[in-house]
Amino acid sequence: MLEPVLSIRGLSKTYASGLQALKPLDLDIARGEIFALLGPNGAGKTTMISIVCGLVTPTSGTVTADGHDIIRDYRGARRKIGLVPQELHTDQFEAVRDTVAFSRGLFGCPPDPGRVEQVLRDLSLWDKRDTRIRELSGGMKRRVMIAKALAHDPQILFLDEPTAGVDVELRRDMWQLVRRLREGGVTIILTTHYIEEAEEMADRVGVISRGELILAEEKTSLMRKLGKKALTLQLAEPLAVLPAELAEWKVELNDGGHALHYEFDAKADRTGVPSLLAKLRDLGIGFTDLNTHQSSLEEIFVSLVSERKD
Amino acid sequence: MSGFNAHGVWAIYRFELHRFRRTLWTGLAVPVITTSLYFIVFGAAIGSRMAEIDGVDYGTFIVPGLMMLSLFTESIFNASFGIHMPRFTGTIYELLSAPLSAFETVLGYVGAAATKSMIVALVILATANLFVDVHIAHPLLMIAFLLLIAATFCLFGFIIGIWAKGFEQLQVIPLLVVTPLTFLGGAFYSIDMLPEPWRTATLFNPVVYLISGFRWTFFGTADVGVWVSLGATFAFFLACLGIVWWIFRTGYRLKA
Ligand SMILES: Nc1ncnc2c1ncn2[C@@H]1O[C@H](COP(=O)(O)OP(=O)(O)OP(=O)(O)O)[C@@H](O)[C@H]1O
Ligand SMILES: [Mg+2]
């Protein structure tokens, strides 16, 4: 990896309650990438983000953001970071434009109405610039929070479940926005429960479970490496029992004997598919249809997390 | 570490003043009406039967006390509410993630709250001036005292706003501690009017020093020496500053 924009070393957190929410964790995020953090409820995603953004004090470990230590040089680090938290926290009575200008000031930037306008336009909020926040819908409030996080032009943007409770259209908008930001050079770290979202957007995927980062890999190689494929054959004639000759392959008879199901490792040198088909021909078992299915990130994810629980 | 975040302080200050502006009319009507009530009750009804105190007629005598009473409650209320609100709504996340030092954060909140309570105190002075003729012996010192006391009580309010777990707790300290101490601290009488041992007991009430010093800037006479008064006020200021410093150092009730 080139010089990482965010570098996390040995970061852990034990809350006052004694709960260890994060076990010592190392992670590097490359400049300009979209990193999706997946994990079940309570895995420690928000805890990790909160530490990096200064909301939670770490129990151990160090973090540098664009070369600035988040504690020793918190000013330098925080100027580079924008945060959209998981919960909707907004002022009630402020107008949209004012609240975004406020955020810009808070992060030490001089007033710039033009820049605020640009951010509002990018989020389709310009028409609502003089509306009080409490009069907005939930989806628009979330966009206001994103606008606030972008008001100081951060290099690193954290989106903690940006599409939770958001309709399909807004979710697509959000994906587009994330891509546009990345084109502008912003590094994005997002958490999500929607695997399709990670699959759709991320360059790299991290899976966190019970406070442990159990993997962080390129999405494509992850899917290739862990991806199991399944072959399903629709039989011309139903079979009552599985012929003993097929025991060598772990095939299953499904659909009342009408379908043969074979799972294989797509990354293996010998998948067993050609030999299985040859054997079926030898046995005179005909089929009318054939399809293969590659498991999605979701299936990979579920199997990873449940493996850990055993 | 790079320099002072002036834009950040200014953003907080403006945000808070904007909040006050939304309730401007009630915010100003309340002190005007209560001051008038005090003058009708204490000034006209009771005051006419009271002797002059140290050569100052009673109506005039209570003006500094009235200003202090409002300054205390306004300062505590504005500052505690200002920092409690973001904790309550959750918008504090933004403050905690911003490149602001503890000093800058406090400066923004306390500065705004102190500005508002000073305005209220001056409105009371102007209202009082409609009823009695107030002559201020040391106007500059009066403003300086006002500023120091406003800053002190706003810091105190800031601490309460962080300590309080709910809105009732915000009210507890002002109502149960500060208002009684102010009434007993010579807001409406000279402590020399008290018999012993109450007079000596009163000297343990810190508010006595604040009111006495402030009254001195008006009339040039006071219950306790002005330097003692100033010293005590400053000590209270430093104590509050110390607690605020500790709060930010430990993240008490701010960070997990
Ligand atoms: N302030 C806190 N004090 C004590 N425990 C906490 C605190 N915040 C979070 N936790 C606990 O730490 C663990 C991790 O929580 P965290 O919010 O980081 O999970 P998450 O991965 O973001 O979950 P979700 O997907 O539900 O948002 C949970 O068990 C949670 O109950
Ligand atoms: Mg979370």
XYZ file of C-alpha atoms and ligand atoms in Angstrom:
598
model
C 0.000 0.000 0.000
C 1.162 3.536 -0.688
C 1.470 5.879 2.269
C -1.808 5.191 4.098
C -4.035 8.172 4.863
C -5.251 6.554 8.052
C -3.112 4.292 10.139
C -4.447 2.441 13.183
C -2.093 0.509 15.454
C -2.993 -1.661 18.421
C -6.212 0.238 19.017
C -8.393 -1.199 21.764
C -11.248 -0.058 23.926
C -12.617 -1.338 27.189
C -15.610 0.711 28.358
C -16.033 1.719 31.996
C -18.599 -1.089 32.279
C -15.709 -3.533 31.764
C -16.904 -4.519 28.306
C -14.105 -4.938 25.796
C -15.669 -3.464 22.684
C -12.482 -3.476 20.628
C -9.568 -5.899 20.829
C -6.156 -4.558 19.755
C -6.630 -3.764 16.100
C -4.348 -2.742 13.235
C -5.658 -1.248 10.034
C -4.320 0.925 7.232
C -6.586 2.804 4.876
C -5.166 3.866 1.510
C -5.622 7.373 0.216
C -8.702 7.660 -1.958
C -10.188 4.250 -1.288
C -13.685 3.334 -0.208
C -13.497 0.981 2.726
C -16.608 -0.799 3.943
C -16.697 -2.069 7.491
C -19.142 -4.894 8.009
C -20.140 -6.599 11.201
C -23.149 -7.617 13.252
C -24.756 -5.321 15.839
C -22.442 -4.552 18.710
C -19.322 -5.683 16.837
C -17.444 -2.471 17.610
C -17.726 -0.509 14.365
C -19.055 2.676 15.924
C -16.572 2.364 18.763
C -13.672 2.295 16.319
C -14.976 5.295 14.394
C -15.707 7.203 17.594
C -12.136 6.778 18.772
C -10.670 8.011 15.504
C -12.977 11.048 15.564
C -12.266 11.969 19.181
C -15.583 11.024 20.792
C -14.232 8.083 22.742
C -10.875 7.802 24.500
C -8.952 4.683 23.449
C -7.729 2.256 26.087
C -4.568 1.599 24.079
C -3.094 2.155 20.662
C -2.399 5.013 18.276
C -4.060 6.464 15.224
C -2.612 8.872 12.687
C -4.756 10.706 10.157
C -2.814 12.081 7.210
C 0.274 11.938 9.396
C -1.261 13.695 12.403
C -1.544 11.775 15.666
C -5.200 12.011 16.758
C -4.264 12.843 20.350
C -0.961 14.692 20.288
C -1.858 16.685 17.167
C -5.633 16.523 17.436
C -6.120 19.807 15.617
C -4.231 18.689 12.564
C -5.932 15.299 12.563
C -9.481 16.537 13.100
C -9.298 19.142 10.364
C -8.781 16.251 7.947
C -11.678 14.173 9.233
C -15.418 14.463 8.705
C -17.930 12.355 10.613
C -21.531 11.447 9.901
C -22.607 9.511 12.979
C -25.010 6.609 13.037
C -27.768 8.416 14.894
C -29.538 11.487 13.574
C -28.411 14.309 15.838
C -29.348 17.747 14.596
C -30.326 21.080 15.982
C -34.014 21.795 15.703
C -34.407 25.481 15.140
C -31.425 26.329 12.985
C -31.813 26.861 9.251
C -30.037 24.385 6.989
C -27.592 26.913 5.613
C -26.710 28.266 9.056
C -26.011 24.874 10.512
C -23.643 24.001 7.654
C -21.869 27.353 7.976
C -21.597 26.700 11.721
C -19.872 23.361 11.121
C -17.429 24.992 8.742
C -16.509 27.566 11.370
C -16.247 24.988 14.126
C -13.589 23.184 12.134
C -11.558 26.353 11.831
C -12.385 27.388 8.263
C -13.090 31.012 7.359
C -16.677 31.782 6.279
C -17.274 30.955 2.601
C -20.913 31.240 1.481
C -19.971 29.989 -1.987
C -18.532 26.773 -0.622
C -21.542 26.245 1.652
C -23.810 26.735 -1.346
C -21.829 24.174 -3.320
C -22.108 21.582 -0.559
C -25.850 22.195 -0.273
C -26.306 21.884 -4.018
C -24.303 18.654 -4.103
C -26.730 17.192 -1.586
C -29.861 18.599 -3.259
C -30.481 20.754 -0.211
C -30.170 24.170 -1.822
C -33.942 24.546 -2.111
C -34.187 23.901 1.607
C -31.434 26.306 2.619
C -33.681 28.525 4.734
C -35.819 25.747 6.176
C -35.520 24.912 9.845
C -34.029 21.484 10.317
C -36.925 20.149 12.351
C -39.226 20.671 9.377
C -37.203 18.287 7.216
C -37.865 14.601 6.647
C -35.525 12.019 8.139
C -33.741 11.402 4.851
C -33.145 15.111 4.371
C -31.863 15.412 7.933
C -29.333 12.742 7.151
C -28.242 14.741 4.116
C -27.887 17.812 6.321
C -25.579 15.811 8.562
C -23.509 14.822 5.552
C -23.379 18.453 4.419
C -22.167 19.449 7.888
C -19.466 16.801 7.760
C -18.319 18.021 4.335
C -18.398 21.727 5.135
C -14.700 21.851 6.056
C -13.569 19.786 3.031
C -12.260 16.764 4.940
C -9.780 14.329 3.396
C -11.237 11.384 5.274
C -14.961 10.896 5.648
C -16.581 8.457 8.061
C -20.120 7.418 7.241
C -21.579 5.306 10.045
C -24.475 3.424 8.458
C -25.321 6.179 5.986
C -28.173 4.248 4.412
C -29.891 2.835 7.482
C -33.581 3.624 7.195
C -33.149 5.342 3.851
C -35.329 4.560 0.840
C -33.988 2.960 -2.316
C -33.773 6.183 -4.259
C -31.897 8.041 -1.576
C -29.624 5.077 -1.158
C -28.705 5.260 -4.858
C -28.134 9.002 -4.438
C -25.883 8.269 -1.513
C -23.849 5.775 -3.514
C -23.441 8.316 -6.273
C -22.383 10.955 -3.822
C -19.807 8.631 -2.310
C -18.373 7.922 -5.747
C -18.244 11.615 -6.595
C -16.457 12.358 -3.349
C -13.937 9.665 -4.070
C -13.324 11.128 -7.492
C -12.592 14.367 -5.672
C -9.907 12.542 -3.698
C -11.772 11.919 -0.443
C -11.103 8.679 1.377
C -14.312 7.094 2.636
C -14.830 4.640 5.441
C -18.377 3.476 5.813
C -20.167 0.919 7.913
C -23.194 -0.913 6.710
C -25.393 -3.886 7.341
C -26.341 -4.083 3.691
C -23.837 -6.364 2.085
C -25.027 -5.346 -1.364
C -23.886 -1.876 -0.464
C -20.358 -3.031 0.279
C -20.446 -5.156 -2.842
C -21.640 -2.228 -4.905
C -19.326 0.458 -3.632
C -16.319 -0.659 -1.676
C -12.810 -1.175 -2.947
C -11.971 -3.016 0.206
C -14.027 -4.751 2.823
C -13.288 -5.260 6.506
C -15.241 -7.609 8.691
C -15.378 -6.959 12.391
C -16.904 -9.364 14.850
C -16.926 -9.132 18.643
C -14.354 -6.391 18.629
C -11.933 -8.212 16.353
C -11.084 -7.296 12.804
C -11.247 -10.738 11.299
C -10.369 -9.659 7.792
C -9.638 -6.669 5.588
C -9.239 -7.381 1.904
C -9.853 -6.221 -1.628
C -13.469 -6.905 -2.339
C -12.858 -8.699 -5.639
C -10.102 -10.949 -4.362
C -12.142 -11.671 -1.278
C -15.072 -12.792 -3.329
C -12.858 -14.827 -5.576
C -10.961 -16.419 -2.757
C -13.785 -17.197 -0.453
C -16.397 -17.595 -3.100
C -17.889 -21.022 -3.341
C -19.730 -21.906 -6.492
C -22.693 -24.157 -6.765
C -23.703 -26.163 -9.810
C -27.323 -27.160 -10.201
C -28.509 -29.638 -12.815
C -32.164 -30.096 -13.679
C -32.537 -33.783 -14.430
C -34.449 -35.095 -17.420
C -35.667 -38.071 -15.350
C -36.060 -37.842 -11.556
C -33.799 -40.106 -9.508
C -35.091 -41.991 -6.500
C -31.674 -42.444 -4.896
C -28.256 -41.076 -5.505
C -26.173 -43.571 -7.524
C -23.211 -44.927 -5.526
C -20.883 -43.938 -8.381
C -21.421 -40.249 -7.481
C -20.252 -40.610 -3.859
C -16.833 -39.291 -4.839
C -18.392 -35.851 -5.460
C -20.386 -34.404 -2.610
C -23.598 -34.107 -4.591
C -27.067 -33.768 -3.163
C -30.366 -34.745 -4.597
C -32.908 -31.960 -4.344
C -36.343 -31.022 -5.475
C -37.845 -34.502 -5.060
C -35.098 -36.074 -7.127
C -35.421 -33.590 -9.987
C -32.236 -31.630 -9.298
C -28.631 -32.408 -8.553
C -26.728 -29.930 -6.441
C -22.948 -29.783 -6.371
C -20.893 -27.281 -4.386
C -17.323 -26.673 -5.375
C -14.474 -24.363 -4.636
C -14.109 -21.954 -7.524
C -10.511 -21.165 -6.611
C -9.388 -24.859 -6.614
C -7.285 -26.222 -9.490
C -9.613 -29.160 -9.896
C -13.179 -28.157 -9.401
C -14.498 -31.590 -10.183
C -17.051 -30.239 -12.605
C -15.798 -31.790 -15.890
C -15.317 -35.204 -14.292
C -18.761 -35.073 -12.701
C -20.365 -34.264 -16.041
C -18.407 -37.082 -17.706
C -19.536 -39.519 -15.025
C -23.172 -38.512 -15.484
C -22.883 -39.161 -19.204
C -21.366 -42.581 -18.517
C -24.274 -43.382 -16.175
C -26.754 -42.162 -18.770
C -28.196 -39.498 -16.506
C -29.456 -36.718 -18.742
C -30.165 -33.112 -17.735
C -32.291 -30.395 -19.265
C -30.762 -27.343 -17.670
C -27.605 -26.307 -15.874
C -26.632 -23.270 -13.901
C -23.873 -22.150 -11.607
C -24.134 -19.680 -8.770
C -21.357 -17.731 -7.132
C -21.983 -16.950 -3.468
C -22.405 -13.286 -2.702
C -20.513 -11.282 -0.170
C -23.487 -11.737 2.086
C -23.107 -15.495 2.173
C -19.380 -15.113 2.702
C -20.012 -12.728 5.517
C -22.558 -14.904 7.253
C -20.317 -17.935 7.060
C -17.346 -15.952 8.377
C -19.168 -14.516 11.342
C -20.914 -17.753 12.275
C -17.629 -19.658 12.028
C -16.255 -17.325 14.678
C -19.134 -17.985 17.009
C -18.442 -21.722 17.149
C 0.076 21.866 17.225
C -1.238 24.651 15.064
C -2.766 27.875 16.267
C -5.852 29.187 17.969
C -9.164 28.216 16.330
C -10.760 31.664 16.274
C -13.323 30.663 13.650
C -14.465 27.843 15.900
C -14.880 30.095 18.942
C -16.746 32.623 16.841
C -19.035 29.916 15.432
C -20.049 28.804 18.930
C -20.450 32.377 20.136
C -22.689 33.292 17.205
C -24.688 30.100 17.504
C -25.418 30.818 21.153
C -26.324 34.463 20.581
C -28.570 33.338 17.769
C -30.316 31.043 20.217
C -30.844 34.004 22.578
C -32.141 36.154 19.757
C -34.896 33.660 19.097
C -36.282 34.372 22.569
C -35.198 37.994 22.649
C -38.476 39.546 23.694
C -39.293 37.225 26.551
C -35.628 37.336 27.494
C -35.797 41.101 27.952
C -39.385 41.476 29.138
C -38.788 39.215 32.122
C -36.037 41.330 33.750
C -37.910 44.565 33.019
C -41.104 43.294 34.617
C -39.480 41.655 37.632
C -37.365 44.742 38.305
C -40.456 46.914 38.169
C -42.213 44.560 40.580
C -39.312 44.706 43.001
C -39.458 48.472 42.903
C -43.171 48.589 43.485
C -42.898 46.201 46.448
C -39.526 47.029 48.002
C -39.076 50.529 46.702
C -42.451 52.147 47.084
C -44.318 49.992 49.615
C -41.594 48.947 52.021
C -38.777 51.281 51.066
C -40.674 54.383 52.102
C -40.637 53.093 55.685
C -36.941 52.192 55.637
C -34.197 54.483 56.797
C -31.354 55.375 54.506
C -28.472 52.886 54.527
C -25.035 54.537 54.680
C -26.594 57.686 53.302
C -28.219 55.909 50.340
C -32.003 55.697 50.134
C -33.362 52.160 50.203
C -34.695 52.096 46.625
C -31.290 52.995 45.254
C -29.532 50.695 47.696
C -31.157 47.541 46.283
C -30.212 48.253 42.650
C -26.817 46.472 42.735
C -28.377 43.558 44.612
C -31.126 43.232 42.022
C -28.576 43.279 39.229
C -26.516 40.603 40.978
C -29.514 38.378 41.598
C -30.370 38.373 37.897
C -26.754 38.149 36.834
C -26.278 34.987 38.912
C -29.394 33.217 37.720
C -29.080 34.319 34.090
C -25.414 33.347 33.912
C -25.967 29.933 35.406
C -29.059 29.285 33.355
C -27.678 30.410 29.999
C -24.345 28.679 30.318
C -25.720 25.446 31.752
C -28.448 25.253 29.132
C -26.007 26.086 26.337
C -23.782 23.086 26.990
C -26.496 20.781 28.292
C -28.586 21.069 25.132
C -25.996 19.502 22.757
C -25.454 16.719 25.293
C -29.182 16.143 25.412
C -29.792 16.210 21.647
C -26.542 14.420 20.795
C -25.150 17.234 18.662
C -22.205 17.323 21.064
C -20.581 14.768 18.739
C -19.682 17.621 16.437
C -18.095 19.671 19.187
C -16.047 16.715 20.376
C -14.851 15.883 16.875
C -13.898 19.474 16.030
C -10.349 20.835 16.237
C -11.168 22.891 19.332
C -9.253 23.018 22.592
C -11.071 22.993 25.915
C -10.226 26.654 26.325
C -11.744 27.562 22.961
C -14.931 25.620 23.637
C -15.374 27.277 27.028
C -14.556 30.672 25.603
C -17.328 30.339 23.019
C -20.016 29.131 25.432
C -19.066 31.184 28.459
C -18.424 34.273 26.352
C -21.896 34.099 24.809
C -23.657 33.367 28.090
C -21.772 36.177 29.829
C -22.661 38.583 27.039
C -26.322 37.827 27.461
C -26.381 38.045 31.253
C -24.481 41.345 31.152
C -27.073 42.713 28.762
C -29.829 41.625 31.138
C -28.042 43.238 34.103
C -27.702 46.496 32.181
C -31.375 46.356 31.191
C -32.211 46.044 34.879
C -30.024 49.037 35.636
C -31.824 51.051 32.970
C -35.224 49.948 34.284
C -34.235 50.811 37.851
C -33.181 54.223 36.650
C -36.811 54.893 35.753
C -37.783 54.494 39.409
C -34.808 55.908 41.269
C -31.858 58.067 40.446
C -28.840 55.787 40.299
C -25.469 57.412 40.499
C -22.490 55.167 39.828
C -19.322 56.197 41.634
C -16.917 53.992 39.668
C -18.518 53.097 36.317
C -15.477 51.391 34.807
C -14.902 49.280 37.885
C -18.614 48.525 37.904
C -18.365 47.101 34.379
C -15.185 45.218 35.267
C -16.849 43.675 38.320
C -19.898 42.797 36.279
C -17.704 41.078 33.715
C -15.727 39.101 36.274
C -18.839 37.947 38.107
C -20.664 37.098 34.878
C -17.674 35.068 33.678
C -17.422 33.299 37.029
C -21.081 32.314 37.198
C -21.142 31.315 33.541
C -18.215 28.991 34.217
C -20.124 27.688 37.204
C -23.179 27.221 34.973
C -21.067 25.428 32.379
C -19.988 22.969 35.065
C -23.604 22.406 36.118
C -24.597 21.868 32.473
C -22.018 19.118 32.170
C -22.743 17.579 35.551
C -26.532 17.557 35.223
C -28.126 14.327 34.077
C -31.408 15.963 33.155
C -33.213 19.230 32.949
C -34.440 19.154 36.575
C -30.875 18.968 37.798
C -30.100 22.105 35.823
C -32.545 23.954 38.069
C -31.506 22.416 41.393
C -28.335 24.389 42.090
C -29.674 27.808 41.060
C -32.905 27.391 42.998
C -31.660 25.557 46.061
C -28.255 27.133 46.511
C -27.684 30.337 44.608
C -30.993 32.146 45.122
C -31.108 31.527 48.905
C -27.457 32.537 49.289
C -28.181 35.708 47.335
C -31.191 36.643 49.432
C -29.216 35.915 52.590
C -26.123 37.582 51.179
C -27.318 41.125 51.560
C -28.967 41.657 48.194
C -31.686 43.696 49.871
C -30.068 44.817 53.118
C -26.721 45.720 54.556
C -25.294 42.892 56.630
C -24.488 45.508 59.279
C -28.226 45.556 59.938
C -28.040 41.946 61.209
C -27.563 41.146 64.897
C -24.753 38.853 66.020
C -24.216 35.912 65.543
C -25.958 36.179 62.186
C -23.649 38.870 60.991
C -20.577 36.686 61.499
C -22.345 33.640 60.074
C -23.165 35.617 56.949
C -19.479 36.228 56.329
C -19.198 32.541 55.386
C -21.604 33.127 52.533
C -19.440 33.759 49.470
C -22.177 35.772 47.780
C -21.769 38.499 50.421
C -18.380 39.342 48.953
C -19.673 39.537 45.424
C -22.597 41.804 46.253
C -20.598 43.947 48.617
C -17.839 44.596 46.119
C -20.297 45.353 43.382
C -22.220 47.727 45.627
C -18.995 49.532 46.430
C -18.570 50.445 42.741
C -21.932 52.236 42.980
C -21.798 53.997 46.302
C -18.181 53.895 47.413
C -19.228 52.197 50.659
C -19.560 48.495 51.407
C -19.986 45.837 54.078
C -16.588 44.270 53.433
C -13.454 45.844 52.013
C -13.465 46.042 48.231
C -10.124 44.231 47.919
C -11.306 41.334 50.045
C -14.357 41.267 47.855
C -12.366 41.270 44.644
C -10.015 38.593 45.990
C -12.916 36.322 46.957
C -14.578 36.749 43.562
C -11.347 35.973 41.805
C -10.787 32.896 43.957
C -14.223 31.581 43.017
C -13.429 32.278 39.364
C -10.198 30.289 39.611
C -11.949 27.406 41.366
C -14.487 27.152 38.524
C -11.710 27.351 35.968
C -9.915 24.501 37.726
C -13.005 22.298 37.636
C -13.582 23.008 33.945
C -9.969 22.148 33.230
C -10.413 18.857 35.082
C -13.623 18.096 33.146
C -11.894 18.389 29.810
C -8.822 16.553 30.990
C -10.762 13.528 32.132
C -13.608 13.810 29.620
C -16.028 13.643 32.592
C -19.564 13.108 31.260
C -18.350 14.166 27.814
C -16.507 11.129 26.491
C -16.827 7.403 27.055
N -20.677 4.221 25.939
C -20.661 2.897 26.078
N -20.511 2.343 27.295
C -20.476 0.997 27.445
N -20.580 0.117 26.438
C -20.730 0.610 25.203
C -20.785 2.024 24.946
N -20.926 2.217 23.626
C -20.983 1.001 23.080
N -20.860 0.022 24.009
C -20.839 -1.439 23.773
O -19.734 -1.729 22.948
C -20.055 -2.742 22.016
C -19.759 -2.241 20.610
O -20.672 -1.219 20.290
P -20.636 -0.439 18.907
O -21.623 0.652 19.008
O -19.236 -0.068 18.620
O -21.133 -1.549 17.896
P -21.480 -1.426 16.338
O -20.613 -2.404 15.650
O -21.408 -0.029 15.907
O -22.987 -1.942 16.341
P -24.232 -1.501 15.426
O -24.111 -2.241 14.157
O -25.396 -1.972 16.218
O -24.194 -0.024 15.278
C -21.518 -3.082 22.247
O -21.563 -4.244 23.028
C -22.050 -1.905 23.002
O -23.080 -2.293 23.863
Mg -22.778 1.312 15.175
